[in-house]
């Protein structure tokens, strides 16, 4: 399992998601989205065209953990909003309440770190200076209580360029890195979040299928697209693994089974299956962690200490499971338990 949450930019198939590495691929869905990382920076742009770029300290073990999040909504005139977060994985009491911000030794004023808030928002002047600095090779630091936190600029230019490209800002006056003469009103507009209307699922349990029907079901699942990556399906016949069943509709049920195990993660396959033989099956995911009341979730740690996670959610709408959310919490850089940020590529409006 990698120490860094890495997802391929672009759209890959659900079959490709079957790897035991939950951070190796992005989901297939017909919406604009991108996940991209380069050196000490990463980018996540979601289906509303909102982009979030995160930068960290150099990953050499000699710098205290620090991260900056640059968020920009789609559309003309939208500013880049910058947030600062210091690493608190070791001891939150060591974080000073006031930091002096400097770029190449020049003072950029101070940043107040509230005890009750995990991060602090930089002023627009500080945010603009930071973007300009990391787009080149500027040295951005924060100092307080005798300690210095240094933000790496390695990879920032590539990430900011990708962000401008995704939002249609290349060559515009408001571009983050490659400014031009095009007016800002030519940039791409924001898009609505994915609308999802959950369907009610029946209560109770699926009637036992019997051994012969389970054998036929197993054969069907092993032939379904992507299921060849579910290695633990082979253990069902020997009794070392077992099916999970839940009703979805009069003629459909959800079937789950463990697919793989890692050092600190495991993944379950979930299929929408016809309620009786001859079975037909449609794979939802091979990364599942849990199912309850029409919702499948997949939550996986990027490494053992739990400072980075990936999370996905699928919601049953009566016909299919809609991929309603996909996010990571950023790179595994020791910022905080559970991860530094929320970096989605799929966001939805669930109409409950």
mmCIF file of C-alpha atoms in Angstrom:
data_model
loop_
_atom_site.group_PDB
_atom_site.id
_atom_site.type_symbol
_atom_site.label_atom_id
_atom_site.label_comp_id
_atom_site.label_asym_id
_atom_site.label_seq_id
_atom_site.Cartn_x
_atom_site.Cartn_y
_atom_site.Cartn_z
ATOM 1 C CA UNK A 1 0.000 0.000 0.000
ATOM 2 C CA UNK A 2 1.543 3.330 -1.010
ATOM 3 C CA UNK A 3 2.345 6.045 1.481
ATOM 4 C CA UNK A 4 0.864 8.686 -0.787
ATOM 5 C CA UNK A 5 -2.718 8.801 -2.004
ATOM 6 C CA UNK A 6 -2.269 8.576 -5.755
ATOM 7 C CA UNK A 7 -5.192 8.443 -8.170
ATOM 8 C CA UNK A 8 -4.829 8.539 -11.934
ATOM 9 C CA UNK A 9 -6.000 11.692 -13.638
ATOM 10 C CA UNK A 10 -8.838 11.076 -16.020
ATOM 11 C CA UNK A 11 -11.480 8.400 -16.006
ATOM 12 C CA UNK A 12 -10.731 4.723 -15.508
ATOM 13 C CA UNK A 13 -13.112 1.808 -15.456
ATOM 14 C CA UNK A 14 -14.672 0.188 -12.418
ATOM 15 C CA UNK A 15 -12.821 -2.960 -13.406
ATOM 16 C CA UNK A 16 -9.572 -1.064 -12.969
ATOM 17 C CA UNK A 17 -10.677 -0.193 -9.441
ATOM 18 C CA UNK A 18 -10.517 -3.824 -8.480
ATOM 19 C CA UNK A 19 -6.897 -3.580 -7.352
ATOM 20 C CA UNK A 20 -6.233 -4.092 -3.654
ATOM 21 C CA UNK A 21 -4.676 -0.617 -3.756
ATOM 22 C CA UNK A 22 -7.687 1.690 -3.209
ATOM 23 C CA UNK A 23 -5.743 4.743 -4.357
ATOM 24 C CA UNK A 24 -4.614 3.441 -7.722
ATOM 25 C CA UNK A 25 -7.498 4.558 -9.909
ATOM 26 C CA UNK A 26 -10.283 7.072 -10.315
ATOM 27 C CA UNK A 27 -13.868 5.953 -10.904
ATOM 28 C CA UNK A 28 -15.570 5.904 -14.283
ATOM 29 C CA UNK A 29 -18.333 8.460 -14.406
ATOM 30 C CA UNK A 30 -19.577 10.794 -17.118
ATOM 31 C CA UNK A 31 -18.742 14.045 -15.346
ATOM 32 C CA UNK A 32 -15.779 16.423 -15.440
ATOM 33 C CA UNK A 33 -13.286 15.623 -12.697
ATOM 34 C CA UNK A 34 -9.563 15.278 -12.243
ATOM 35 C CA UNK A 35 -7.109 14.049 -9.645
ATOM 36 C CA UNK A 36 -3.462 14.883 -10.226
ATOM 37 C CA UNK A 37 -0.349 14.986 -8.086
ATOM 38 C CA UNK A 38 3.216 16.025 -8.717
ATOM 39 C CA UNK A 39 6.022 15.945 -6.140
ATOM 40 C CA UNK A 40 4.828 17.842 -3.024
ATOM 41 C CA UNK A 41 1.554 19.139 -4.484
ATOM 42 C CA UNK A 42 -1.751 17.581 -5.527
ATOM 43 C CA UNK A 43 -4.998 18.631 -7.185
ATOM 44 C CA UNK A 44 -8.603 17.463 -6.942
ATOM 45 C CA UNK A 45 -11.283 19.051 -9.137
ATOM 46 C CA UNK A 46 -14.849 17.843 -8.734
ATOM 47 C CA UNK A 47 -17.903 17.612 -10.973
ATOM 48 C CA UNK A 48 -19.018 21.168 -10.069
ATOM 49 C CA UNK A 49 -15.657 22.363 -11.478
ATOM 50 C CA UNK A 50 -14.473 23.458 -8.041
ATOM 51 C CA UNK A 51 -10.751 22.786 -7.655
ATOM 52 C CA UNK A 52 -8.675 22.222 -4.534
ATOM 53 C CA UNK A 53 -4.870 22.215 -4.671
ATOM 54 C CA UNK A 54 -2.888 21.133 -1.620
ATOM 55 C CA UNK A 55 0.811 21.613 -0.971
ATOM 56 C CA UNK A 56 2.968 20.187 1.797
ATOM 57 C CA UNK A 57 6.415 20.325 3.357
ATOM 58 C CA UNK A 58 9.253 18.628 1.487
ATOM 59 C CA UNK A 59 9.051 14.897 2.091
ATOM 60 C CA UNK A 60 12.598 14.477 3.375
ATOM 61 C CA UNK A 61 11.911 13.979 7.073
ATOM 62 C CA UNK A 62 13.679 17.189 8.089
ATOM 63 C CA UNK A 63 10.729 19.606 8.004
ATOM 64 C CA UNK A 64 7.831 19.893 10.470
ATOM 65 C CA UNK A 65 4.497 19.001 8.821
ATOM 66 C CA UNK A 66 2.571 21.849 7.201
ATOM 67 C CA UNK A 67 -0.012 22.075 4.437
ATOM 68 C CA UNK A 68 -1.784 24.758 2.427
ATOM 69 C CA UNK A 69 -5.108 24.288 0.633
ATOM 70 C CA UNK A 70 -5.890 26.505 -2.360
ATOM 71 C CA UNK A 71 -9.575 26.332 -3.252
ATOM 72 C CA UNK A 72 -11.179 27.983 -6.245
ATOM 73 C CA UNK A 73 -14.746 27.700 -7.471
ATOM 74 C CA UNK A 74 -15.523 27.712 -11.184
ATOM 75 C CA UNK A 75 -16.646 30.814 -13.027
ATOM 76 C CA UNK A 76 -15.420 34.353 -13.647
ATOM 77 C CA UNK A 77 -14.206 36.507 -10.797
ATOM 78 C CA UNK A 78 -13.757 33.661 -8.332
ATOM 79 C CA UNK A 79 -10.762 34.193 -6.028
ATOM 80 C CA UNK A 80 -8.308 31.593 -4.755
ATOM 81 C CA UNK A 81 -8.990 31.017 -1.066
ATOM 82 C CA UNK A 82 -5.970 29.756 0.881
ATOM 83 C CA UNK A 83 -6.011 27.872 4.176
ATOM 84 C CA UNK A 84 -3.026 26.990 6.347
ATOM 85 C CA UNK A 85 -2.769 23.922 8.565
ATOM 86 C CA UNK A 86 0.152 22.953 10.778
ATOM 87 C CA UNK A 87 0.906 19.348 11.582
ATOM 88 C CA UNK A 88 -0.677 18.360 14.873
ATOM 89 C CA UNK A 89 -0.066 14.626 14.763
ATOM 90 C CA UNK A 90 2.560 14.913 17.503
ATOM 91 C CA UNK A 91 1.308 17.523 19.981
ATOM 92 C CA UNK A 92 -1.366 20.181 19.409
ATOM 93 C CA UNK A 93 -0.149 22.123 22.454
ATOM 94 C CA UNK A 94 3.029 23.033 20.583
ATOM 95 C CA UNK A 95 1.165 25.048 17.933
ATOM 96 C CA UNK A 96 1.630 28.803 18.491
ATOM 97 C CA UNK A 97 -1.471 31.051 18.343
ATOM 98 C CA UNK A 98 0.264 33.587 16.076
ATOM 99 C CA UNK A 99 2.545 32.937 13.104
ATOM 100 C CA UNK A 100 4.742 35.323 11.145
ATOM 101 C CA UNK A 101 4.452 34.647 7.407
ATOM 102 C CA UNK A 102 7.440 35.296 5.148
ATOM 103 C CA UNK A 103 8.163 34.801 1.450
ATOM 104 C CA UNK A 104 11.850 34.781 0.522
ATOM 105 C CA UNK A 105 12.493 36.519 3.844
ATOM 106 C CA UNK A 106 9.977 39.319 3.181
ATOM 107 C CA UNK A 107 7.254 39.803 5.787
ATOM 108 C CA UNK A 108 3.671 39.032 4.743
ATOM 109 C CA UNK A 109 2.129 39.860 8.089
ATOM 110 C CA UNK A 110 0.766 37.359 10.587
ATOM 111 C CA UNK A 111 -1.636 34.414 10.650
ATOM 112 C CA UNK A 112 -3.818 33.730 13.677
ATOM 113 C CA UNK A 113 -4.185 30.023 14.515
ATOM 114 C CA UNK A 114 -7.351 29.499 16.533
ATOM 115 C CA UNK A 115 -7.250 26.642 19.031
ATOM 116 C CA UNK A 116 -10.799 25.664 18.142
ATOM 117 C CA UNK A 117 -10.201 25.538 14.381
ATOM 118 C CA UNK A 118 -7.979 23.041 12.527
ATOM 119 C CA UNK A 119 -6.873 25.589 9.918
ATOM 120 C CA UNK A 120 -6.631 29.326 9.358
ATOM 121 C CA UNK A 121 -7.645 31.309 6.267
ATOM 122 C CA UNK A 122 -4.960 33.543 4.775
ATOM 123 C CA UNK A 123 -5.776 37.070 3.670
ATOM 124 C CA UNK A 124 -6.278 37.662 -0.060
ATOM 125 C CA UNK A 125 -2.933 39.510 -0.162
ATOM 126 C CA UNK A 126 -1.180 36.592 1.527
ATOM 127 C CA UNK A 127 -2.926 34.070 -0.737
ATOM 128 C CA UNK A 128 -1.958 35.939 -3.921
ATOM 129 C CA UNK A 129 1.667 36.271 -2.796
ATOM 130 C CA UNK A 130 1.809 32.582 -1.874
ATOM 131 C CA UNK A 131 0.462 31.489 -5.276
ATOM 132 C CA UNK A 132 2.976 33.695 -7.077
ATOM 133 C CA UNK A 133 5.811 32.353 -4.936
ATOM 134 C CA UNK A 134 5.109 28.625 -5.278
ATOM 135 C CA UNK A 135 4.454 29.005 -9.012
ATOM 136 C CA UNK A 136 8.152 29.829 -9.201
ATOM 137 C CA UNK A 137 10.672 28.753 -6.625
ATOM 138 C CA UNK A 138 9.819 31.115 -3.780
ATOM 139 C CA UNK A 139 10.397 30.074 -0.171
ATOM 140 C CA UNK A 140 7.240 30.355 1.920
ATOM 141 C CA UNK A 141 7.573 30.027 5.696
ATOM 142 C CA UNK A 142 5.639 30.564 8.903
ATOM 143 C CA UNK A 143 7.434 31.146 12.184
ATOM 144 C CA UNK A 144 6.281 31.003 15.773
ATOM 145 C CA UNK A 145 7.367 29.751 19.189
ATOM 146 C CA UNK A 146 10.914 29.268 17.926
ATOM 147 C CA UNK A 147 9.898 26.935 15.089
ATOM 148 C CA UNK A 148 9.718 27.372 11.311
ATOM 149 C CA UNK A 149 7.298 25.625 8.965
ATOM 150 C CA UNK A 150 8.391 25.636 5.300
ATOM 151 C CA UNK A 151 6.040 24.977 2.367
ATOM 152 C CA UNK A 152 7.582 23.173 -0.592
ATOM 153 C CA UNK A 153 7.046 24.698 -4.030
ATOM 154 C CA UNK A 154 8.089 21.506 -5.873
ATOM 155 C CA UNK A 155 5.216 20.463 -8.115
ATOM 156 C CA UNK A 156 3.101 23.567 -7.519
ATOM 157 C CA UNK A 157 3.502 24.991 -11.018
ATOM 158 C CA UNK A 158 2.289 21.781 -12.664
ATOM 159 C CA UNK A 159 -0.675 21.526 -10.283
ATOM 160 C CA UNK A 160 -1.724 25.161 -10.743
ATOM 161 C CA UNK A 161 -1.411 24.822 -14.520
ATOM 162 C CA UNK A 162 -3.674 21.761 -14.426
ATOM 163 C CA UNK A 163 -6.168 23.674 -12.291
ATOM 164 C CA UNK A 164 -6.260 26.586 -14.751
ATOM 165 C CA UNK A 165 -6.694 24.147 -17.632
ATOM 166 C CA UNK A 166 -9.579 22.304 -15.953
ATOM 167 C CA UNK A 167 -11.451 25.539 -15.192
ATOM 168 C CA UNK A 168 -10.777 27.062 -18.618
ATOM 169 C CA UNK A 169 -8.616 29.867 -17.222
ATOM 170 C CA UNK A 170 -5.489 29.402 -19.351
ATOM 171 C CA UNK A 171 -4.630 32.706 -21.017
ATOM 172 C CA UNK A 172 -7.172 34.705 -19.014
ATOM 173 C CA UNK A 173 -6.421 37.672 -16.807
ATOM 174 C CA UNK A 174 -7.426 35.703 -13.727
ATOM 175 C CA UNK A 175 -5.336 32.603 -14.396
ATOM 176 C CA UNK A 176 -3.295 31.362 -11.466
ATOM 177 C CA UNK A 177 -0.127 30.759 -13.420
ATOM 178 C CA UNK A 178 -0.415 31.342 -17.177
ATOM 179 C CA UNK A 179 -2.092 34.731 -17.419
ATOM 180 C CA UNK A 180 -3.107 36.286 -20.730
ATOM 181 C CA UNK A 181 -5.381 38.875 -22.263
ATOM 182 C CA UNK A 182 -8.569 36.815 -22.486
ATOM 183 C CA UNK A 183 -11.354 38.262 -20.306
ATOM 184 C CA UNK A 184 -12.454 36.311 -17.248
ATOM 185 C CA UNK A 185 -16.011 35.987 -18.531
ATOM 186 C CA UNK A 186 -14.729 33.382 -21.002
ATOM 187 C CA UNK A 187 -13.866 30.854 -18.288
ATOM 188 C CA UNK A 188 -16.006 27.763 -17.803
ATOM 189 C CA UNK A 189 -19.087 28.201 -15.595
ATOM 190 C CA UNK A 190 -19.790 26.149 -12.469
ATOM 191 C CA UNK A 191 -21.906 23.007 -12.778
ATOM 192 C CA UNK A 192 -24.560 21.715 -10.357
ATOM 193 C CA UNK A 193 -23.694 18.881 -8.027
ATOM 194 C CA UNK A 194 -24.873 15.425 -8.996
ATOM 195 C CA UNK A 195 -28.531 15.020 -7.997
ATOM 196 C CA UNK A 196 -29.234 11.698 -6.307
ATOM 197 C CA UNK A 197 -32.634 10.530 -5.077
ATOM 198 C CA UNK A 198 -32.273 7.495 -2.827
ATOM 199 C CA UNK A 199 -34.850 4.748 -3.117
ATOM 200 C CA UNK A 200 -36.258 2.868 -0.180
ATOM 201 C CA UNK A 201 -35.024 -0.681 0.161
ATOM 202 C CA UNK A 202 -37.074 -3.514 1.660
ATOM 203 C CA UNK A 203 -36.479 -4.540 5.241
ATOM 204 C CA UNK A 204 -35.700 -8.091 6.207
ATOM 205 C CA UNK A 205 -33.378 -10.652 4.688
ATOM 206 C CA UNK A 206 -33.062 -12.483 1.408
ATOM 207 C CA UNK A 207 -34.426 -16.006 1.562
ATOM 208 C CA UNK A 208 -31.572 -18.550 1.627
ATOM 209 C CA UNK A 209 -30.664 -19.639 -1.893
ATOM 210 C CA UNK A 210 -29.445 -23.157 -1.153
ATOM 211 C CA UNK A 211 -26.092 -24.674 -2.065
ATOM 212 C CA UNK A 212 -26.885 -25.382 -5.709
ATOM 213 C CA UNK A 213 -28.130 -21.831 -6.328
ATOM 214 C CA UNK A 214 -25.097 -20.363 -4.538
ATOM 215 C CA UNK A 215 -22.794 -22.388 -6.790
ATOM 216 C CA UNK A 216 -24.576 -21.014 -9.849
ATOM 217 C CA UNK A 217 -24.382 -17.502 -8.397
ATOM 218 C CA UNK A 218 -20.671 -17.885 -7.733
ATOM 219 C CA UNK A 219 -20.099 -18.979 -11.328
ATOM 220 C CA UNK A 220 -22.042 -15.935 -12.569
ATOM 221 C CA UNK A 221 -20.095 -13.505 -10.402
ATOM 222 C CA UNK A 222 -16.745 -14.923 -11.444
ATOM 223 C CA UNK A 223 -17.692 -14.331 -15.078
ATOM 224 C CA UNK A 224 -18.979 -10.777 -14.544
ATOM 225 C CA UNK A 225 -16.901 -7.820 -15.705
ATOM 226 C CA UNK A 226 -14.080 -6.977 -13.334
ATOM 227 C CA UNK A 227 -14.722 -9.888 -10.996
ATOM 228 C CA UNK A 228 -11.523 -11.649 -12.027
ATOM 229 C CA UNK A 229 -9.812 -9.219 -9.670
ATOM 230 C CA UNK A 230 -11.833 -10.515 -6.703
ATOM 231 C CA UNK A 231 -9.326 -13.177 -5.653
ATOM 232 C CA UNK A 232 -11.162 -14.244 -2.489
ATOM 233 C CA UNK A 233 -14.244 -15.359 -4.428
ATOM 234 C CA UNK A 234 -12.397 -18.639 -4.895
ATOM 235 C CA UNK A 235 -12.592 -19.208 -1.139
ATOM 236 C CA UNK A 236 -16.399 -19.243 -1.053
ATOM 237 C CA UNK A 237 -16.609 -22.803 -2.352
ATOM 238 C CA UNK A 238 -14.245 -23.952 0.410
ATOM 239 C CA UNK A 239 -16.189 -22.182 3.156
ATOM 240 C CA UNK A 240 -13.381 -19.704 3.984
ATOM 241 C CA UNK A 241 -15.461 -16.830 2.628
ATOM 242 C CA UNK A 242 -19.202 -16.225 2.542
ATOM 243 C CA UNK A 243 -21.820 -14.283 0.611
ATOM 244 C CA UNK A 244 -23.709 -11.349 2.092
ATOM 245 C CA UNK A 245 -27.259 -10.773 0.828
ATOM 246 C CA UNK A 246 -29.605 -7.782 1.134
ATOM 247 C CA UNK A 247 -32.893 -7.049 -0.678
ATOM 248 C CA UNK A 248 -33.019 -4.083 -3.064
ATOM 249 C CA UNK A 249 -36.297 -4.520 -4.959
ATOM 250 C CA UNK A 250 -38.819 -7.226 -5.805
ATOM 251 C CA UNK A 251 -36.567 -8.711 -8.468
ATOM 252 C CA UNK A 252 -33.112 -7.518 -7.322
ATOM 253 C CA UNK A 253 -30.792 -8.125 -4.409
ATOM 254 C CA UNK A 254 -27.370 -6.956 -3.331
ATOM 255 C CA UNK A 255 -24.701 -9.619 -3.049
ATOM 256 C CA UNK A 256 -21.417 -8.951 -1.254
ATOM 257 C CA UNK A 257 -18.282 -10.985 -0.621
ATOM 258 C CA UNK A 258 -14.776 -10.248 0.595
ATOM 259 C CA UNK A 259 -12.414 -9.773 -2.342
ATOM 260 C CA UNK A 260 -9.019 -8.984 -0.822
ATOM 261 C CA UNK A 261 -7.147 -8.272 2.373
ATOM 262 C CA UNK A 262 -4.130 -6.044 2.970
ATOM 263 C CA UNK A 263 -2.048 -5.052 5.959
ATOM 264 C CA UNK A 264 -4.645 -2.566 7.254
ATOM 265 C CA UNK A 265 -7.435 -2.592 4.665
ATOM 266 C CA UNK A 266 -9.804 -5.085 3.139
ATOM 267 C CA UNK A 267 -12.235 -4.761 0.266
ATOM 268 C CA UNK A 268 -15.603 -6.331 -0.431
ATOM 269 C CA UNK A 269 -17.163 -6.812 -3.823
ATOM 270 C CA UNK A 270 -20.781 -5.742 -4.198
ATOM 271 C CA UNK A 271 -23.008 -6.787 -7.100
ATOM 272 C CA UNK A 272 -26.624 -6.040 -8.049
ATOM 273 C CA UNK A 273 -28.016 -9.492 -8.840
ATOM 274 C CA UNK A 274 -31.359 -10.824 -10.059
ATOM 275 C CA UNK A 275 -33.251 -12.429 -7.193
ATOM 276 C CA UNK A 276 -33.466 -15.884 -8.719
ATOM 277 C CA UNK A 277 -31.654 -18.137 -11.149
ATOM 278 C CA UNK A 278 -30.558 -17.863 -13.868
ATOM 279 C CA UNK A 279 -28.642 -15.036 -12.247
ATOM 280 C CA UNK A 280 -27.451 -11.828 -13.889
ATOM 281 C CA UNK A 281 -24.999 -9.596 -12.067
ATOM 282 C CA UNK A 282 -23.724 -6.024 -12.350
ATOM 283 C CA UNK A 283 -20.597 -5.102 -10.402
ATOM 284 C CA UNK A 284 -20.753 -1.945 -8.270
ATOM 285 C CA UNK A 285 -17.296 -1.979 -6.666
ATOM 286 C CA UNK A 286 -14.585 -4.279 -5.367
ATOM 287 C CA UNK A 287 -13.467 -1.743 -2.751
ATOM 288 C CA UNK A 288 -16.477 -1.815 -0.429
ATOM 289 C CA UNK A 289 -16.181 -1.575 3.344
ATOM 290 C CA UNK A 290 -19.789 -1.528 4.498
ATOM 291 C CA UNK A 291 -23.418 -1.600 3.345
ATOM 292 C CA UNK A 292 -26.471 -0.251 5.157
ATOM 293 C CA UNK A 293 -29.956 0.767 4.007
ATOM 294 C CA UNK A 294 -29.175 1.327 0.331
ATOM 295 C CA UNK A 295 -25.726 2.869 0.804
ATOM 296 C CA UNK A 296 -22.360 1.237 0.048
ATOM 297 C CA UNK A 297 -19.267 2.832 1.521
ATOM 298 C CA UNK A 298 -15.571 2.251 0.894
ATOM 299 C CA UNK A 299 -13.118 3.770 3.376
ATOM 300 C CA UNK A 300 -9.434 2.876 3.246
ATOM 301 C CA UNK A 301 -6.279 4.067 4.969
ATOM 302 C CA UNK A 302 -3.316 5.147 2.858
ATOM 303 C CA UNK A 303 -0.892 3.847 5.490
ATOM 304 C CA UNK A 304 -0.909 2.313 8.928
ATOM 305 C CA UNK A 305 -0.708 5.458 11.083
ATOM 306 C CA UNK A 306 -3.996 6.711 9.634
ATOM 307 C CA UNK A 307 -2.984 10.204 8.500
ATOM 308 C CA UNK A 308 -4.578 9.770 5.059
ATOM 309 C CA UNK A 309 -7.756 8.111 3.783
ATOM 310 C CA UNK A 310 -9.784 7.545 0.632
ATOM 311 C CA UNK A 311 -13.575 7.387 0.774
ATOM 312 C CA UNK A 312 -16.296 6.531 -1.769
ATOM 313 C CA UNK A 313 -20.078 6.247 -1.450
ATOM 314 C CA UNK A 314 -22.666 4.632 -3.713
ATOM 315 C CA UNK A 315 -26.412 5.252 -3.239
ATOM 316 C CA UNK A 316 -29.221 2.992 -4.516
ATOM 317 C CA UNK A 317 -31.754 5.004 -6.584
ATOM 318 C CA UNK A 318 -34.090 2.122 -7.366
ATOM 319 C CA UNK A 319 -32.353 1.114 -10.574
ATOM 320 C CA UNK A 320 -28.638 1.268 -9.838
ATOM 321 C CA UNK A 321 -26.040 2.344 -7.306
ATOM 322 C CA UNK A 322 -25.000 5.905 -8.117
ATOM 323 C CA UNK A 323 -21.421 6.868 -7.304
ATOM 324 C CA UNK A 324 -22.400 9.836 -5.148
ATOM 325 C CA UNK A 325 -19.102 10.759 -3.485
ATOM 326 C CA UNK A 326 -15.400 10.208 -4.029
ATOM 327 C CA UNK A 327 -12.655 11.905 -2.051
ATOM 328 C CA UNK A 328 -9.290 11.594 -0.376
ATOM 329 C CA UNK A 329 -7.962 13.463 2.645
ATOM 330 C CA UNK A 330 -4.697 14.391 0.956
ATOM 331 C CA UNK A 331 -1.152 13.058 0.933
ATOM 332 C CA UNK A 332 0.242 10.990 3.786
ATOM 333 C CA UNK A 333 2.450 13.723 5.247
ATOM 334 C CA UNK A 334 1.783 13.422 8.978
ATOM 335 C CA UNK A 335 -0.438 16.496 9.171
ATOM 336 C CA UNK A 336 -3.133 15.036 11.412
ATOM 337 C CA UNK A 337 -4.932 11.817 12.260
ATOM 338 C CA UNK A 338 -7.628 11.211 9.666
ATOM 339 C CA UNK A 339 -6.011 13.426 7.032
ATOM 340 C CA UNK A 340 -5.489 17.133 6.438
ATOM 341 C CA UNK A 341 -8.216 18.089 3.952
ATOM 342 C CA UNK A 342 -11.337 16.935 2.121
ATOM 343 C CA UNK A 343 -10.397 16.680 -1.569
ATOM 344 C CA UNK A 344 -13.403 15.416 -3.546
ATOM 345 C CA UNK A 345 -13.709 14.566 -7.205
ATOM 346 C CA UNK A 346 -17.411 13.633 -6.976
ATOM 347 C CA UNK A 347 -19.911 15.637 -4.925
ATOM 348 C CA UNK A 348 -23.668 15.175 -4.903
ATOM 349 C CA UNK A 349 -26.915 16.610 -3.637
ATOM 350 C CA UNK A 350 -28.713 13.669 -2.071
ATOM 351 C CA UNK A 351 -32.488 14.304 -2.044
ATOM 352 C CA UNK A 352 -33.653 12.421 1.015
#
